[in-house]
CSV table of C-alpha atoms in Angstrom, one decimal:
chain,number,residue,atom,x,y,z
A,852,MET,CA,99.8,135.7,137.6
A,853,THR,CA,102.2,133.3,135.9
A,854,LYS,CA,102.6,134.0,132.2
A,855,HIS,CA,102.4,130.8,130.1
A,856,THR,CA,103.6,130.4,126.5
A,857,HIS,CA,101.6,128.5,124.0
A,858,ALA,CA,103.1,126.6,121.0
A,859,ILE,CA,101.6,127.9,117.8
A,860,MET,CA,101.9,126.0,114.5
A,861,ASN,CA,101.8,128.0,111.3
A,862,TYR,CA,98.9,126.2,109.6
A,863,ARG,CA,99.0,128.3,106.5
A,864,ASP,CA,102.5,126.9,106.0
A,865,GLN,CA,101.3,123.4,106.6
A,866,GLU,CA,98.5,123.8,104.1
A,867,LYS,CA,100.8,125.2,101.5
A,868,PHE,CA,103.1,122.2,102.0
A,869,LEU,CA,100.3,119.7,101.8
A,870,GLN,CA,99.0,121.3,98.6
A,871,GLY,CA,102.5,120.9,97.2
A,872,SER,CA,102.5,117.3,98.4
A,873,ARG,CA,99.3,116.5,96.5
A,874,ILE,CA,100.7,118.0,93.3
A,875,TRP,CA,104.1,116.2,93.6
A,876,GLY,CA,102.5,113.0,94.8
A,877,VAL,CA,100.2,112.8,91.9
A,878,ALA,CA,103.0,113.6,89.5
A,879,VAL,CA,105.2,110.8,90.9
A,880,CYS,CA,102.3,108.4,90.8
A,881,MET,CA,101.5,109.2,87.2
A,882,VAL,CA,105.2,108.7,86.2
A,883,PHE,CA,105.2,105.4,88.1
A,884,LEU,CA,101.9,104.2,86.5
A,885,ALA,CA,103.2,105.1,83.1
A,886,ALA,CA,106.4,103.1,83.7
A,887,ALA,CA,104.2,100.2,84.9
A,888,ALA,CA,102.2,100.4,81.7
A,889,GLY,CA,105.4,100.5,79.6
A,890,THR,CA,106.7,97.5,81.4
A,891,ARG,CA,103.5,95.6,80.6
A,892,LEU,CA,103.8,96.4,76.9
A,893,ALA,CA,107.5,95.7,76.8
A,894,VAL,CA,107.3,92.3,78.4
A,895,GLY,CA,104.5,91.5,76.0
A,896,GLY,CA,103.4,87.9,75.3
A,897,ARG,CA,100.1,86.2,76.3
A,898,TRP,CA,99.1,86.7,79.9
A,899,ARG,CA,96.3,85.1,81.8
A,900,THR,CA,93.4,87.4,82.7
A,901,SER,CA,94.1,87.0,86.4
A,902,GLN,CA,97.7,88.1,85.8
A,903,ASP,CA,96.6,91.3,84.1
A,904,ILE,CA,94.2,92.0,86.9
A,905,VAL,CA,96.8,91.4,89.6
A,906,PHE,CA,99.4,93.5,87.7
A,907,SER,CA,97.0,96.4,87.5
A,908,LEU,CA,95.9,96.2,91.1
A,909,ALA,CA,99.5,96.0,92.3
A,910,ALA,CA,100.5,99.0,90.3
A,911,VAL,CA,97.7,101.1,91.7
A,912,ALA,CA,98.3,99.9,95.3
A,913,ILE,CA,102.1,100.7,95.0
A,914,SER,CA,101.4,104.2,93.6
A,915,VAL,CA,99.0,104.9,96.5
A,916,LEU,CA,101.7,103.8,98.9
A,917,MET,CA,104.2,106.1,97.3
A,918,TYR,CA,101.7,109.0,97.4
A,919,TYR,CA,100.8,108.7,101.1
A,920,THR,CA,103.7,107.1,103.0
A,921,PRO,CA,106.5,109.8,102.8
A,922,ASP,CA,104.4,112.5,104.5
A,923,TYR,CA,102.8,110.0,106.9
A,924,LEU,CA,106.2,108.6,108.1
A,925,HIS,CA,108.3,111.8,108.0
A,926,LEU,CA,106.0,114.4,109.5
A,927,SER,CA,106.6,113.0,112.9
A,928,VAL,CA,108.8,113.0,116.0
A,929,ASN,CA,108.1,109.4,116.8
A,930,GLU,CA,111.3,107.5,116.2
A,931,GLU,CA,109.7,104.1,116.4
A,932,LYS,CA,107.0,104.9,113.9
A,933,LYS,CA,108.9,103.8,110.8
A,934,ARG,CA,110.0,100.5,112.2
A,935,ARG,CA,106.5,99.5,113.5
A,936,TRP,CA,104.9,100.7,110.2
A,937,GLU,CA,107.3,98.7,108.0
A,938,ILE,CA,106.8,95.5,110.1
A,939,ASN,CA,103.0,95.9,109.8
A,940,ILE,CA,102.9,96.6,106.1
A,941,ARG,CA,105.1,93.6,105.5
A,942,TRP,CA,102.5,91.3,107.2
A,943,ARG,CA,99.9,92.8,104.8
A,944,ILE,CA,102.2,92.2,101.8
A,945,ALA,CA,102.7,88.6,102.9
A,946,ALA,CA,99.0,88.1,103.1
A,947,ALA,CA,98.5,89.6,99.6
A,948,VAL,CA,101.3,87.5,98.1
A,949,LEU,CA,99.7,84.4,99.6
A,950,LEU,CA,96.3,85.2,98.2
A,951,PHE,CA,97.4,86.2,94.7
A,952,GLY,CA,100.0,83.5,94.6
A,953,LEU,CA,97.4,80.8,95.2
A,954,LEU,CA,95.0,82.4,92.7
A,955,LEU,CA,97.6,82.8,89.9
A,956,ALA,CA,99.4,79.5,90.2
A,957,PRO,CA,98.3,77.2,87.3
A,958,ALA,CA,99.1,74.0,89.2
A,959,ASN,CA,99.5,72.7,92.8
A,960,SER,CA,103.3,72.9,92.5
A,961,GLY,CA,103.0,76.6,91.9
A,962,ARG,CA,100.7,77.0,94.9
A,963,ILE,CA,103.1,75.1,97.1
A,964,PHE,CA,105.9,77.3,95.9
A,965,ALA,CA,103.9,80.5,96.8
A,966,VAL,CA,103.3,79.1,100.3
A,967,VAL,CA,107.0,78.5,100.8
A,968,ILE,CA,107.8,82.1,99.6
A,969,VAL,CA,105.2,83.5,102.0
A,970,ALA,CA,106.5,81.4,104.9
A,971,LEU,CA,110.0,82.7,104.3
A,972,LEU,CA,108.7,86.3,104.1
A,973,SER,CA,106.8,85.9,107.3
A,974,ALA,CA,109.8,84.3,109.1
A,975,LEU,CA,112.1,87.1,108.0
A,976,ASN,CA,109.6,89.7,109.2
A,977,TRP,CA,109.3,88.0,112.6
A,978,LEU,CA,113.1,87.9,112.8
A,979,ALA,CA,113.3,91.6,112.0
A,980,TRP,CA,110.8,92.5,114.7
A,981,LYS,CA,112.3,90.3,117.4
A,982,LYS,CA,116.0,89.9,116.7
A,983,ILE,CA,117.5,92.4,114.3
A,984,PRO,CA,118.8,95.7,115.8
A,985,PRO,CA,117.1,98.8,114.3
A,986,GLN,CA,120.4,100.1,112.9
A,987,LYS,CA,120.8,96.9,110.8
A,988,LEU,CA,117.2,96.6,109.7
A,989,ALA,CA,117.6,98.5,106.4
A,990,VAL,CA,120.4,96.2,105.1
A,991,PHE,CA,118.6,93.1,106.4
A,992,PHE,CA,115.3,93.9,104.7
A,993,TRP,CA,116.8,95.0,101.4
A,994,SER,CA,119.1,92.0,101.1
A,995,THR,CA,116.3,89.5,102.0
A,996,ASP,CA,113.9,91.3,99.6
A,997,LEU,CA,116.3,90.8,96.7
A,998,PHE,CA,116.8,87.1,97.7
A,999,LEU,CA,113.1,86.4,97.8
A,1000,LEU,CA,112.4,88.2,94.5
A,1001,PHE,CA,115.3,86.3,92.8
A,1002,LEU,CA,113.9,83.0,94.2
A,1003,SER,CA,110.4,83.9,93.0
A,1004,LEU,CA,111.7,84.4,89.4
A,1005,ILE,CA,112.8,80.8,89.1
A,1006,ARG,CA,109.3,79.6,88.2
A,1007,ALA,CA,108.0,82.9,86.6
A,1008,ASP,CA,106.5,83.2,83.2
A,1009,ARG,CA,106.0,86.6,81.5
A,1010,GLY,CA,103.1,87.8,83.6
A,1011,ALA,CA,104.6,86.6,86.9
A,1012,ALA,CA,108.0,88.2,86.0
A,1013,ALA,CA,106.3,91.6,85.3
A,1014,ILE,CA,104.4,91.4,88.6
A,1015,ILE,CA,107.7,90.6,90.4
A,1016,LEU,CA,109.2,93.8,88.8
A,1017,LEU,CA,106.4,95.7,90.5
A,1018,LEU,CA,107.2,94.0,93.8
A,1019,LEU,CA,110.8,95.1,93.3
A,1020,ALA,CA,109.7,98.7,92.8
A,1021,ALA,CA,107.6,98.3,96.0
A,1022,ALA,CA,110.7,97.0,97.9
A,1023,ALA,CA,112.8,99.9,96.6
A,1024,HIS,CA,110.1,102.3,97.9
A,1025,LEU,CA,110.2,100.7,101.3
A,1026,ALA,CA,114.0,100.8,101.3
A,1027,VAL,CA,114.0,104.6,100.6
A,1028,VAL,CA,111.0,105.7,102.6
A,1029,ARG,CA,112.2,104.1,105.9
A,1030,ARG,CA,115.4,106.1,105.8
A,1031,GLU,CA,116.2,109.2,107.8
A,1032,ALA,CA,119.2,111.2,106.7
A,1033,ASP,CA,120.6,109.0,103.9
A,1034,HIS,CA,117.5,108.4,101.8
A,1035,LEU,CA,119.2,109.7,98.6
A,1036,ARG,CA,122.1,107.2,99.1
A,1037,TRP,CA,119.6,104.4,99.6
A,1038,ALA,CA,117.8,105.4,96.4
A,1039,GLY,CA,121.0,104.9,94.6
A,1040,ILE,CA,121.7,101.6,96.4
A,1041,ALA,CA,118.2,100.3,95.7
A,1042,PHE,CA,118.3,101.2,92.0
A,1043,LEU,CA,121.8,99.9,91.2
A,1044,SER,CA,121.4,96.6,93.1
A,1045,GLY,CA,117.8,96.2,91.9
A,1046,LEU,CA,119.0,96.3,88.4
A,1047,LEU,CA,120.4,92.7,88.9
A,1048,ILE,CA,116.8,91.5,89.5
A,1049,VAL,CA,115.6,93.5,86.5
A,1050,ALA,CA,118.2,91.9,84.3
A,1051,PHE,CA,117.4,88.4,85.5
A,1052,ALA,CA,113.6,88.9,85.2
A,1053,THR,CA,113.8,90.3,81.7
A,1054,ALA,CA,116.6,88.1,80.3
A,1055,PRO,CA,114.2,85.9,78.3
A,1056,PHE,CA,112.5,88.9,76.8
A,1057,SER,CA,113.5,91.9,74.6
A,1058,ARG,CA,115.9,94.7,75.5
A,1059,SER,CA,112.9,97.0,75.7
A,1060,ALA,CA,111.7,94.9,78.6
A,1061,LEU,CA,115.0,95.5,80.4
A,1062,LEU,CA,114.8,99.2,79.8
A,1063,ALA,CA,111.2,99.4,80.9
A,1064,GLY,CA,111.9,97.5,84.1
A,1065,ALA,CA,114.9,99.8,84.9
A,1066,VAL,CA,112.7,102.9,84.3
A,1067,LEU,CA,110.0,101.4,86.6
A,1068,LEU,CA,112.6,100.8,89.4
A,1069,LEU,CA,114.1,104.3,88.9
A,1070,ALA,CA,110.7,105.9,89.1
A,1071,ALA,CA,110.0,104.2,92.4
A,1072,ALA,CA,113.4,105.0,94.0
A,1073,THR,CA,113.8,108.6,92.9
A,1074,GLY,CA,110.1,109.5,93.2
A,1075,THR,CA,110.1,108.3,96.8
A,1076,ALA,CA,113.4,110.0,97.5
A,1077,TRP,CA,112.1,113.4,96.4
A,1078,LEU,CA,108.8,113.0,98.4
A,1079,VAL,CA,110.8,112.0,101.5
A,1080,TYR,CA,113.1,115.0,101.0
A,1081,ARG,CA,110.2,117.4,100.9
A,1082,ALA,CA,108.5,115.8,104.0
A,1083,ARG,CA,111.7,115.8,106.0
A,1084,GLU,CA,112.4,119.5,105.2
A,1085,GLN,CA,108.9,120.5,106.3
A,1086,ASN,CA,109.2,118.3,109.5
A,1087,ALA,CA,112.5,119.9,110.3
A,1088,LYS,CA,110.9,123.4,110.2
A,1089,ASN,CA,108.0,122.2,112.4
A,1090,VAL,CA,110.3,120.6,114.9
A,1091,VAL,CA,112.6,123.7,115.1
A,1092,ALA,CA,109.6,126.0,115.8
A,1093,ALA,CA,108.0,123.6,118.4
A,1094,MET,CA,111.3,122.9,120.1
A,1095,ALA,CA,112.2,126.7,120.4
A,1096,GLU,CA,108.9,127.4,122.2
A,1097,LEU,CA,109.2,124.3,124.5
A,1098,ALA,CA,112.8,125.3,125.4
A,1099,ALA,CA,111.7,128.8,126.2
A,1100,PHE,CA,108.8,127.5,128.4
A,1101,THR,CA,110.6,124.7,130.2
A,1102,GLY,CA,114.3,125.7,129.9
A,1103,TYR,CA,115.1,122.1,128.7
A,1104,PRO,CA,117.8,121.5,126.2
A,1105,ALA,CA,117.0,120.0,122.8
A,1106,GLY,CA,118.1,116.4,123.8
A,1107,ARG,CA,115.7,116.4,126.8
A,1108,ILE,CA,112.8,117.7,124.7
A,1109,GLN,CA,113.4,114.9,122.1
A,1110,GLN,CA,113.6,112.3,124.8
A,1111,LEU,CA,110.3,113.5,126.3
A,1112,TRP,CA,108.7,113.5,122.8
A,1113,ALA,CA,109.8,109.9,122.4
A,1114,THR,CA,108.7,108.6,125.9
A,1115,SER,CA,105.9,110.8,127.3
A,1116,ASN,CA,103.1,108.7,125.9
A,1117,GLN,CA,104.5,105.5,127.3
A,1118,GLN,CA,105.2,107.1,130.6
A,1119,LEU,CA,101.6,108.5,130.8
A,1120,ALA,CA,100.1,105.1,130.1
A,1121,SER,CA,102.4,103.4,132.7
A,1122,ASN,CA,101.6,106.0,135.3
A,1123,TRP,CA,97.9,105.7,134.7
A,1124,GLN,CA,97.9,102.0,135.0
A,1125,ALA,CA,100.0,102.2,138.2
A,1126,ALA,CA,97.6,104.7,139.8
A,1127,SER,CA,94.5,102.6,139.3
A,1128,ILE,CA,92.2,105.6,139.9
A,1129,SER,CA,88.4,105.1,139.9
A,1130,PRO,CA,86.6,107.5,137.4
A,1131,GLN,CA,84.4,108.5,140.4
A,1132,ASP,CA,87.4,109.7,142.5
A,1133,GLY,CA,87.5,113.3,141.3
A,1134,GLU,CA,90.1,114.4,143.9
A,1135,ARG,CA,92.6,111.7,143.0
A,1136,MET,CA,92.0,112.2,139.3
A,1137,ALA,CA,92.7,115.9,139.6
A,1138,ALA,CA,95.9,115.3,141.6
A,1139,TRP,CA,97.1,112.7,139.0
A,1140,TYR,CA,96.6,115.1,136.1
A,1141,ALA,CA,98.4,117.8,138.0
A,1142,GLN,CA,101.3,115.5,138.7
A,1143,ASN,CA,101.5,114.4,135.1
A,1144,SER,CA,100.9,117.7,133.4
A,1145,GLU,CA,104.5,118.0,132.1
A,1146,LEU,CA,104.2,114.6,130.3
A,1147,TYR,CA,101.0,115.8,128.8
A,1148,LEU,CA,102.7,119.0,127.5
A,1149,PHE,CA,105.2,117.0,125.6
A,1150,ALA,CA,102.8,114.2,124.5
A,1151,ILE,CA,100.4,116.7,123.0
A,1152,SER,CA,103.2,118.8,121.5
A,1153,GLY,CA,104.6,115.6,119.7
A,1154,TYR,CA,101.1,114.6,118.7
A,1155,ASN,CA,100.5,117.9,117.0
A,1156,LEU,CA,103.6,117.4,114.8
A,1157,GLU,CA,102.1,114.2,113.4
A,1158,TYR,CA,100.9,114.1,109.8
A,1159,LYS,CA,97.4,112.9,110.6
A,1160,ARG,CA,97.0,115.5,113.4
A,1161,ILE,CA,98.1,118.3,111.1
A,1162,ARG,CA,95.6,117.3,108.5
A,1163,SER,CA,92.9,116.9,111.1
A,1164,ASN,CA,93.6,120.4,112.6
A,1165,LEU,CA,93.4,121.9,109.1
A,1166,LYS,CA,90.0,120.4,108.6
A,1167,VAL,CA,88.8,121.9,111.9
A,1168,ILE,CA,90.2,125.3,110.9
A,1169,ARG,CA,88.4,125.2,107.6
A,1170,LEU,CA,85.2,124.0,109.2
A,1171,ALA,CA,85.4,126.8,111.7
A,1172,ARG,CA,86.4,129.3,109.0
A,1173,GLY,CA,89.5,130.3,110.9
A,1174,ARG,CA,87.8,130.8,114.2
A,1175,CYS,CA,88.4,128.1,116.8
A,1176,LEU,CA,89.4,127.7,120.4
A,1177,ASP,CA,92.7,125.9,121.1
A,1178,TYR,CA,93.7,124.9,124.5
């Protein structure tokens, strides 16, 4: 009989980490929301009701993004995940900016300006997806974000300027959360360069507005950096454990294992389409699964290292009270 090894994940360790993530995530979000409230008070002045509503909704949405995204993106071995996620989230941001820009604009000229900004944002996002090399994407997105935010401030009153400060904080979060090894450096880059936008946005107001905007930006950049650091440390532990067992079972070096984690799902899909097997053809179906079993080994192993899968498995374990069949 052939002896098989089975990759086992320490779910007590995962649960402990996720409990810590909830605590730290809530703490970071509370600091950010407090900074947002401080910015609202420091900017002061008379706002339209619609601006107060949009400012509040945006602050809550950004805090939720900060809470969820670091673990979602960094508990993973999928190298393309961050790029695809950022492109998709930017399409949603463009849609939100268009909707709220049209609602907040007091005149048609303001609505036209909002449409122009959204058109630029969409064009840049398309360019990032189709033309910009992945290694240059961080600099491209951050520099174009600063440009669009600066452009948006040209027609901004007090309420609009405060909302743009929130969007700057969101851009800083994206700049840091997408990073791999140098997220701390990018937190510093986002904060220092973002201060130019803060200074320009708050120039017509008091010094307290400048300070509040700087604190808001700092909370977004450093809070994200800390949550990303925690997630990357946990992911590194998970990857080392999984890779050691896969190496012992297959004899493959680390580079080969990483390559198979990255490509096994696509290879399986391609092989399945090429085979064109009828669901009623049991013999060919069994042969296909036997031929592709190694790809499944790595696809499932990579899948089990994903944030959503870890949370799902923890729910199953709790539901089964610790007694469940894994296969």
